[in-house]
Amino acid sequence: MDNNRSGRRDVAQTTRLRDVVDVLDGFYPQSTAQSWDHVGLVAGDPDQVVSSILLAVDPTLDVIAEAIERGADLIITHHPLLLRGIHSVATTTAKGAAITDLLVNGLALYCAHTNADVADPGVGHALADACGLDTTGALEVIEDQALGRVGDLPAPVTLAELARHLQEALPVTAGGVRVSGPAHAPVRRIAVLGGAGDTSFESVRRSGADVYVTADLRHHPALEAREEARAAARSGGAGTPYLIDAGHYASEWLWLPGLRDRLAAALPDTVSIEISTVRTDPWDFVVGAQPPTDAGGMP
């Protein structure tokens, strides 16, 4: 993969893990992570040399194997490996096998999770950019941090056109992009929240968004949100917000290219930075998906 090295410091020096951690902590201060989150350096010696970095959404066994095969020194992921407590690192468990592979191979791991969600630029900005939004504001404020983005497109598009545009920007997944709403409906104001977002419907309604782009929309919250919109339409409302579920992995993967470019500008040319080719979305195929059928739908 061709790294964008414009703006990089032309400095012949040895880069230590602590140097990279300092840069990442500057981008994504750990103090801005949500109180339940666990971010930062998970494995690695701050004094070890870093000459190759692999970026990924999840620190899965396949991602770790790819990093080892590439000869990487550091993996940077969005999702934490140890978000919840574990009581064994035996290789008979996935977490234990991952930790063992990291330590045996001298491979460091750093994660930026909710602190990357609320950063500017961060995960929300990357998803907003993919939707075509130029100027956005915070969707909501959680624990004094701006989470999600909301803004207006330069001109209205149909819901189907927005979904197609977004699908082209996202990495390919088995599930694709799920949409709730009439394909021909015009939309302009868009709220976005990368990853799981079905606890933020009240903020979306307050924002006046025509469509909410997020992921992991469960049956009951999504159905209730659409029922509330339909009930409002009976009283003269627009029947919005419509919903787009872009997939958890895909909606957050969009952050990785921007992170690569920012690291490339901050670190010496001696450090290579690549995005993992492993698709960590857990789904492999879909049977019997229903395409849009109403007027204005996609072919």
mmCIF file of C-alpha atoms in Angstrom:
data_model
loop_
_atom_site.group_PDB
_atom_site.id
_atom_site.type_symbol
_atom_site.label_atom_id
_atom_site.label_comp_id
_atom_site.label_asym_id
_atom_site.label_seq_id
_atom_site.Cartn_x
_atom_site.Cartn_y
_atom_site.Cartn_z
ATOM 1 C CA MET A 1 0.000 0.000 0.000
ATOM 2 C CA ASP A 2 1.343 3.404 -0.924
ATOM 3 C CA ASN A 3 1.737 5.637 2.127
ATOM 4 C CA ASN A 4 1.232 9.352 1.791
ATOM 5 C CA ARG A 5 4.523 10.679 3.136
ATOM 6 C CA SER A 6 4.054 14.338 2.278
ATOM 7 C CA GLY A 7 4.730 16.512 5.285
ATOM 8 C CA ARG A 8 6.706 13.871 7.144
ATOM 9 C CA ARG A 9 9.686 14.918 9.204
ATOM 10 C CA ASP A 10 12.893 14.031 7.375
ATOM 11 C CA VAL A 11 14.745 12.897 10.477
ATOM 12 C CA ALA A 12 17.162 9.973 10.614
ATOM 13 C CA GLN A 13 16.476 8.589 14.068
ATOM 14 C CA THR A 14 15.404 5.481 15.914
ATOM 15 C CA THR A 15 11.720 5.553 16.800
ATOM 16 C CA ARG A 16 10.821 3.952 20.095
ATOM 17 C CA LEU A 17 7.407 2.709 21.105
ATOM 18 C CA ARG A 18 7.191 5.507 23.670
ATOM 19 C CA ASP A 19 7.591 8.031 20.819
ATOM 20 C CA VAL A 20 4.623 6.574 18.949
ATOM 21 C CA VAL A 21 2.557 6.381 22.128
ATOM 22 C CA ASP A 22 3.262 10.069 22.784
ATOM 23 C CA VAL A 23 1.979 10.930 19.299
ATOM 24 C CA LEU A 24 -1.137 8.785 19.721
ATOM 25 C CA ASP A 25 -1.871 10.179 23.170
ATOM 26 C CA GLY A 26 -1.632 13.626 21.615
ATOM 27 C CA PHE A 27 -4.138 12.689 18.933
ATOM 28 C CA TYR A 28 -6.431 10.827 21.331
ATOM 29 C CA PRO A 29 -5.901 11.841 24.986
ATOM 30 C CA GLN A 30 -6.719 8.920 27.233
ATOM 31 C CA SER A 31 -8.525 11.284 29.598
ATOM 32 C CA THR A 32 -11.235 11.775 26.967
ATOM 33 C CA ALA A 33 -12.189 8.087 26.860
ATOM 34 C CA GLN A 34 -15.501 7.131 28.429
ATOM 35 C CA SER A 35 -15.320 6.039 32.070
ATOM 36 C CA TRP A 36 -16.077 2.396 31.232
ATOM 37 C CA ASP A 37 -13.426 2.175 28.516
ATOM 38 C CA HIS A 38 -9.844 0.846 28.624
ATOM 39 C CA VAL A 39 -7.495 2.469 26.121
ATOM 40 C CA GLY A 40 -3.798 3.047 25.532
ATOM 41 C CA LEU A 41 -0.829 0.676 25.486
ATOM 42 C CA VAL A 42 -1.913 -2.930 26.023
ATOM 43 C CA ALA A 43 1.340 -4.774 25.306
ATOM 44 C CA GLY A 44 4.903 -3.781 24.526
ATOM 45 C CA ASP A 45 8.082 -2.320 25.992
ATOM 46 C CA PRO A 46 8.141 1.488 25.716
ATOM 47 C CA ASP A 47 11.855 1.245 24.826
ATOM 48 C CA GLN A 48 11.432 -1.192 21.932
ATOM 49 C CA VAL A 49 12.170 0.035 18.418
ATOM 50 C CA VAL A 50 9.227 0.600 16.082
ATOM 51 C CA SER A 51 9.868 0.558 12.350
ATOM 52 C CA SER A 52 6.588 -0.967 11.112
ATOM 53 C CA ILE A 53 3.002 -0.300 12.257
ATOM 54 C CA LEU A 54 -0.188 -2.143 11.290
ATOM 55 C CA LEU A 55 -3.586 -0.455 11.719
ATOM 56 C CA ALA A 56 -6.814 -2.419 12.249
ATOM 57 C CA VAL A 57 -10.275 -2.146 13.750
ATOM 58 C CA ASP A 58 -9.971 -5.254 15.953
ATOM 59 C CA PRO A 59 -6.980 -7.069 17.515
ATOM 60 C CA THR A 60 -8.085 -10.492 16.326
ATOM 61 C CA LEU A 61 -5.875 -13.551 16.018
ATOM 62 C CA ASP A 62 -5.822 -13.114 12.230
ATOM 63 C CA VAL A 63 -4.767 -9.469 12.524
ATOM 64 C CA ILE A 64 -1.989 -10.426 14.927
ATOM 65 C CA ALA A 65 -0.885 -13.195 12.542
ATOM 66 C CA GLU A 66 -0.813 -10.700 9.667
ATOM 67 C CA ALA A 67 1.300 -8.325 11.747
ATOM 68 C CA ILE A 68 3.759 -11.094 12.571
ATOM 69 C CA GLU A 69 3.972 -12.123 8.911
ATOM 70 C CA ARG A 70 4.623 -8.517 7.858
ATOM 71 C CA GLY A 71 7.284 -8.086 10.530
ATOM 72 C CA ALA A 72 5.350 -5.297 12.246
ATOM 73 C CA ASP A 73 6.458 -4.001 15.636
ATOM 74 C CA LEU A 74 3.171 -2.385 16.667
ATOM 75 C CA ILE A 75 -0.527 -2.901 16.031
ATOM 76 C CA ILE A 76 -2.867 0.044 16.569
ATOM 77 C CA THR A 77 -6.537 -0.888 16.816
ATOM 78 C CA HIS A 78 -9.781 0.892 17.543
ATOM 79 C CA HIS A 79 -11.304 -1.818 19.716
ATOM 80 C CA PRO A 80 -9.577 -2.886 22.929
ATOM 81 C CA LEU A 81 -8.351 -6.439 23.421
ATOM 82 C CA LEU A 82 -9.015 -6.431 27.176
ATOM 83 C CA LEU A 83 -12.148 -4.320 27.591
ATOM 84 C CA ARG A 84 -13.573 -6.807 30.092
ATOM 85 C CA GLY A 85 -11.639 -8.636 32.779
ATOM 86 C CA ILE A 86 -10.163 -12.052 32.086
ATOM 87 C CA HIS A 87 -8.864 -14.640 34.543
ATOM 88 C CA SER A 88 -6.624 -16.731 32.307
ATOM 89 C CA VAL A 89 -4.143 -16.145 29.501
ATOM 90 C CA ALA A 90 -3.899 -19.804 28.570
ATOM 91 C CA THR A 91 -3.698 -20.356 24.841
ATOM 92 C CA THR A 92 -6.862 -22.447 25.071
ATOM 93 C CA THR A 93 -8.761 -19.134 25.062
ATOM 94 C CA ALA A 94 -8.808 -16.558 22.273
ATOM 95 C CA LYS A 95 -7.625 -13.747 24.554
ATOM 96 C CA GLY A 96 -4.857 -15.895 25.963
ATOM 97 C CA ALA A 97 -3.712 -16.953 22.512
ATOM 98 C CA ALA A 98 -3.708 -13.327 21.348
ATOM 99 C CA ILE A 99 -1.686 -12.136 24.338
ATOM 100 C CA THR A 100 0.765 -15.013 23.935
ATOM 101 C CA ASP A 101 1.259 -14.272 20.234
ATOM 102 C CA LEU A 102 1.906 -10.618 21.035
ATOM 103 C CA LEU A 103 4.413 -11.274 23.795
ATOM 104 C CA VAL A 104 6.271 -14.171 22.162
ATOM 105 C CA ASN A 105 6.782 -12.130 18.997
ATOM 106 C CA GLY A 106 7.687 -8.859 20.714
ATOM 107 C CA LEU A 107 4.645 -7.226 19.125
ATOM 108 C CA ALA A 108 3.180 -4.150 20.819
ATOM 109 C CA LEU A 109 -0.536 -3.315 20.872
ATOM 110 C CA TYR A 110 -2.143 0.087 21.395
ATOM 111 C CA CYS A 111 -5.864 0.870 21.227
ATOM 112 C CA ALA A 112 -7.728 4.167 20.812
ATOM 113 C CA HIS A 113 -11.422 3.519 21.325
ATOM 114 C CA THR A 114 -13.910 6.064 22.666
ATOM 115 C CA ASN A 115 -11.117 8.635 22.866
ATOM 116 C CA ALA A 116 -10.853 8.262 19.067
ATOM 117 C CA ASP A 117 -14.653 8.443 18.761
ATOM 118 C CA VAL A 118 -14.727 11.897 20.363
ATOM 119 C CA ALA A 119 -11.518 13.247 18.800
ATOM 120 C CA ASP A 120 -11.415 15.965 16.147
ATOM 121 C CA PRO A 121 -10.699 14.502 13.680
ATOM 122 C CA GLY A 122 -11.868 11.097 14.798
ATOM 123 C CA VAL A 123 -14.195 8.236 13.972
ATOM 124 C CA GLY A 124 -17.272 10.447 13.718
ATOM 125 C CA HIS A 125 -15.593 12.878 11.323
ATOM 126 C CA ALA A 126 -14.462 10.022 9.072
ATOM 127 C CA LEU A 127 -18.019 8.677 8.823
ATOM 128 C CA ALA A 128 -19.384 12.192 8.231
ATOM 129 C CA ASP A 129 -16.853 12.715 5.431
ATOM 130 C CA ALA A 130 -17.910 9.428 3.829
ATOM 131 C CA CYS A 131 -21.510 10.661 3.809
ATOM 132 C CA GLY A 132 -20.486 13.875 2.052
ATOM 133 C CA LEU A 133 -20.752 16.241 5.023
ATOM 134 C CA ASP A 134 -18.292 19.128 5.129
ATOM 135 C CA THR A 135 -19.292 21.030 8.260
ATOM 136 C CA THR A 136 -20.687 19.233 11.296
ATOM 137 C CA GLY A 137 -21.414 19.715 14.965
ATOM 138 C CA ALA A 138 -21.655 17.313 17.869
ATOM 139 C CA LEU A 139 -24.628 14.964 17.861
ATOM 140 C CA GLU A 140 -24.562 14.681 21.656
ATOM 141 C CA VAL A 141 -22.297 15.270 24.636
ATOM 142 C CA ILE A 142 -21.518 12.285 26.863
ATOM 143 C CA GLU A 143 -19.271 12.666 29.926
ATOM 144 C CA ASP A 144 -18.324 16.149 28.706
ATOM 145 C CA GLN A 145 -17.178 14.804 25.324
ATOM 146 C CA ALA A 146 -18.730 15.400 21.889
ATOM 147 C CA LEU A 147 -19.935 12.105 20.455
ATOM 148 C CA GLY A 148 -21.221 11.619 16.904
ATOM 149 C CA ARG A 149 -21.662 14.322 14.274
ATOM 150 C CA VAL A 150 -24.583 16.010 12.536
ATOM 151 C CA GLY A 151 -24.648 18.263 9.512
ATOM 152 C CA ASP A 152 -26.243 19.101 6.175
ATOM 153 C CA LEU A 153 -25.367 17.946 2.672
ATOM 154 C CA PRO A 154 -24.773 20.706 0.087
ATOM 155 C CA ALA A 155 -28.002 19.596 -1.627
ATOM 156 C CA PRO A 156 -30.674 16.976 -0.938
ATOM 157 C CA VAL A 157 -30.255 13.444 -2.268
ATOM 158 C CA THR A 158 -32.540 10.448 -2.090
ATOM 159 C CA LEU A 159 -32.124 7.970 0.718
ATOM 160 C CA ALA A 160 -31.110 5.354 -1.857
ATOM 161 C CA GLU A 161 -28.470 7.655 -3.346
ATOM 162 C CA LEU A 162 -27.009 8.337 0.081
ATOM 163 C CA ALA A 163 -26.895 4.632 0.909
ATOM 164 C CA ARG A 164 -25.201 3.838 -2.414
ATOM 165 C CA HIS A 165 -22.659 6.644 -1.959
ATOM 166 C CA LEU A 166 -21.863 5.408 1.538
ATOM 167 C CA GLN A 167 -21.608 1.798 0.416
ATOM 168 C CA GLU A 168 -18.978 2.771 -2.144
ATOM 169 C CA ALA A 169 -16.875 4.432 0.561
ATOM 170 C CA LEU A 170 -17.080 1.531 3.008
ATOM 171 C CA PRO A 171 -14.995 -1.650 2.988
ATOM 172 C CA VAL A 172 -16.859 -4.617 1.528
ATOM 173 C CA THR A 173 -18.752 -6.726 4.066
ATOM 174 C CA ALA A 174 -21.199 -9.606 3.782
ATOM 175 C CA GLY A 175 -24.027 -7.601 5.309
ATOM 176 C CA GLY A 176 -23.623 -4.503 3.169
ATOM 177 C CA VAL A 177 -25.692 -1.453 4.151
ATOM 178 C CA ARG A 178 -29.153 -1.865 5.688
ATOM 179 C CA VAL A 179 -31.696 0.903 5.188
ATOM 180 C CA SER A 180 -35.058 1.683 6.791
ATOM 181 C CA GLY A 181 -37.120 4.214 4.868
ATOM 182 C CA PRO A 182 -38.458 4.824 1.356
ATOM 183 C CA ALA A 183 -35.648 4.688 -1.208
ATOM 184 C CA HIS A 184 -36.917 7.767 -3.050
ATOM 185 C CA ALA A 185 -37.272 9.974 0.068
ATOM 186 C CA PRO A 186 -35.194 13.181 -0.060
ATOM 187 C CA VAL A 187 -32.642 13.611 2.738
ATOM 188 C CA ARG A 188 -30.228 16.389 3.558
ATOM 189 C CA ARG A 189 -29.567 16.601 7.294
ATOM 190 C CA ILE A 190 -27.550 13.589 8.453
ATOM 191 C CA ALA A 191 -26.572 12.371 11.905
ATOM 192 C CA VAL A 192 -23.731 9.864 12.200
ATOM 193 C CA LEU A 193 -22.315 7.749 14.995
ATOM 194 C CA GLY A 194 -19.718 5.091 14.204
ATOM 195 C CA GLY A 195 -20.177 1.710 15.839
ATOM 196 C CA ALA A 196 -23.174 0.797 17.991
ATOM 197 C CA GLY A 197 -25.625 3.691 18.038
ATOM 198 C CA ASP A 198 -29.125 2.562 18.974
ATOM 199 C CA THR A 199 -29.041 4.253 22.385
ATOM 200 C CA SER A 200 -28.823 7.732 20.832
ATOM 201 C CA PHE A 201 -32.192 8.049 19.090
ATOM 202 C CA GLU A 202 -33.361 10.871 21.343
ATOM 203 C CA SER A 203 -30.314 12.956 20.390
ATOM 204 C CA VAL A 204 -30.932 12.157 16.727
ATOM 205 C CA ARG A 205 -34.540 13.351 16.971
ATOM 206 C CA ARG A 206 -33.448 16.556 18.698
ATOM 207 C CA SER A 207 -30.898 17.179 15.929
ATOM 208 C CA GLY A 208 -33.632 17.255 13.273
ATOM 209 C CA ALA A 209 -31.747 14.734 11.132
ATOM 210 C CA ASP A 210 -33.478 13.259 8.104
ATOM 211 C CA VAL A 211 -31.408 10.079 8.388
ATOM 212 C CA TYR A 212 -29.300 8.464 11.069
ATOM 213 C CA VAL A 213 -26.172 6.593 9.921
ATOM 214 C CA THR A 214 -24.787 4.220 12.537
ATOM 215 C CA ALA A 215 -24.460 0.470 13.169
ATOM 216 C CA ASP A 216 -25.585 -2.456 15.311
ATOM 217 C CA LEU A 217 -29.216 -1.385 15.208
ATOM 218 C CA ARG A 218 -31.179 -3.950 17.211
ATOM 219 C CA HIS A 219 -34.716 -4.925 16.269
ATOM 220 C CA HIS A 220 -36.667 -3.250 19.065
ATOM 221 C CA PRO A 221 -34.859 0.119 19.286
ATOM 222 C CA ALA A 222 -34.847 0.475 15.487
ATOM 223 C CA LEU A 223 -38.487 -0.540 15.133
ATOM 224 C CA GLU A 224 -39.564 1.806 17.915
ATOM 225 C CA ALA A 225 -37.612 4.679 16.351
ATOM 226 C CA ARG A 226 -39.337 4.163 13.008
ATOM 227 C CA GLU A 227 -42.749 3.793 14.689
ATOM 228 C CA GLU A 228 -42.221 7.089 16.515
ATOM 229 C CA ALA A 229 -41.325 8.724 13.191
ATOM 230 C CA ARG A 230 -44.459 7.317 11.530
ATOM 231 C CA ALA A 231 -46.612 8.500 14.420
ATOM 232 C CA ALA A 232 -45.131 11.997 14.095
ATOM 233 C CA ALA A 233 -45.885 11.926 10.353
ATOM 234 C CA ARG A 234 -49.590 11.498 11.161
ATOM 235 C CA SER A 235 -49.445 14.895 12.828
ATOM 236 C CA GLY A 236 -47.780 16.534 9.877
ATOM 237 C CA GLY A 237 -44.165 15.485 10.540
ATOM 238 C CA ALA A 238 -41.780 14.225 7.890
ATOM 239 C CA GLY A 239 -41.631 10.609 9.070
ATOM 240 C CA THR A 240 -37.932 10.951 9.812
ATOM 241 C CA PRO A 241 -35.326 10.009 10.826
ATOM 242 C CA TYR A 242 -34.749 7.198 8.392
ATOM 243 C CA LEU A 243 -32.072 4.695 9.367
ATOM 244 C CA ILE A 244 -28.895 3.424 7.726
ATOM 245 C CA ASP A 245 -27.002 0.612 9.434
ATOM 246 C CA ALA A 246 -23.536 0.673 7.880
ATOM 247 C CA GLY A 247 -22.099 -2.134 9.998
ATOM 248 C CA HIS A 248 -19.936 -1.789 13.087
ATOM 249 C CA TYR A 249 -16.619 -2.815 11.530
ATOM 250 C CA ALA A 250 -17.194 -0.909 8.294
ATOM 251 C CA SER A 251 -18.352 2.348 9.882
ATOM 252 C CA GLU A 252 -15.255 2.473 12.096
ATOM 253 C CA TRP A 253 -12.782 1.199 9.492
ATOM 254 C CA LEU A 254 -13.191 4.574 7.761
ATOM 255 C CA TRP A 255 -11.064 6.104 10.542
ATOM 256 C CA LEU A 256 -7.972 4.076 9.636
ATOM 257 C CA PRO A 257 -6.839 5.886 6.447
ATOM 258 C CA GLY A 258 -6.927 9.237 8.238
ATOM 259 C CA LEU A 259 -4.982 7.808 11.169
ATOM 260 C CA ARG A 260 -2.386 6.439 8.744
ATOM 261 C CA ASP A 261 -1.945 9.847 7.152
ATOM 262 C CA ARG A 262 -1.670 11.650 10.493
ATOM 263 C CA LEU A 263 0.923 9.178 11.780
ATOM 264 C CA ALA A 264 2.829 9.439 8.501
ATOM 265 C CA ALA A 265 3.090 13.194 8.983
ATOM 266 C CA ALA A 266 4.174 12.893 12.624
ATOM 267 C CA LEU A 267 6.702 10.042 12.476
ATOM 268 C CA PRO A 268 10.023 9.695 10.620
ATOM 269 C CA ASP A 269 10.228 8.101 7.170
ATOM 270 C CA THR A 270 11.898 5.094 8.772
ATOM 271 C CA VAL A 271 8.508 3.975 10.125
ATOM 272 C CA SER A 272 6.199 2.216 7.657
ATOM 273 C CA ILE A 273 2.446 2.354 8.302
ATOM 274 C CA GLU A 274 -0.021 -0.054 6.708
ATOM 275 C CA ILE A 275 -3.720 -0.838 7.061
ATOM 276 C CA SER A 276 -4.586 -4.445 7.771
ATOM 277 C CA THR A 277 -6.107 -6.426 4.921
ATOM 278 C CA VAL A 278 -8.022 -8.634 7.388
ATOM 279 C CA ARG A 279 -11.774 -8.059 7.428
ATOM 280 C CA THR A 280 -12.734 -8.368 11.088
ATOM 281 C CA ASP A 281 -16.472 -8.099 10.460
ATOM 282 C CA PRO A 282 -17.783 -11.392 11.912
ATOM 283 C CA TRP A 283 -20.277 -12.195 9.121
ATOM 284 C CA ASP A 284 -19.344 -14.252 6.057
ATOM 285 C CA PHE A 285 -22.419 -14.282 3.810
ATOM 286 C CA VAL A 286 -26.083 -13.285 3.598
ATOM 287 C CA VAL A 287 -28.899 -15.273 2.004
ATOM 288 C CA GLY A 288 -32.085 -13.748 0.613
ATOM 289 C CA ALA A 289 -31.413 -10.035 1.147
ATOM 290 C CA GLN A 290 -34.252 -7.767 -0.062
ATOM 291 C CA PRO A 291 -33.250 -4.894 -2.379
ATOM 292 C CA PRO A 292 -35.251 -1.646 -2.381
ATOM 293 C CA THR A 293 -38.363 -1.923 -4.526
ATOM 294 C CA ASP A 294 -40.209 1.389 -4.316
ATOM 295 C CA ALA A 295 -39.900 4.211 -6.852
ATOM 296 C CA GLY A 296 -36.474 5.761 -6.881
ATOM 297 C CA GLY A 297 -34.810 2.631 -5.546
ATOM 298 C CA MET A 298 -31.423 1.409 -6.615
ATOM 299 C CA PRO A 299 -31.209 -1.076 -9.474
#
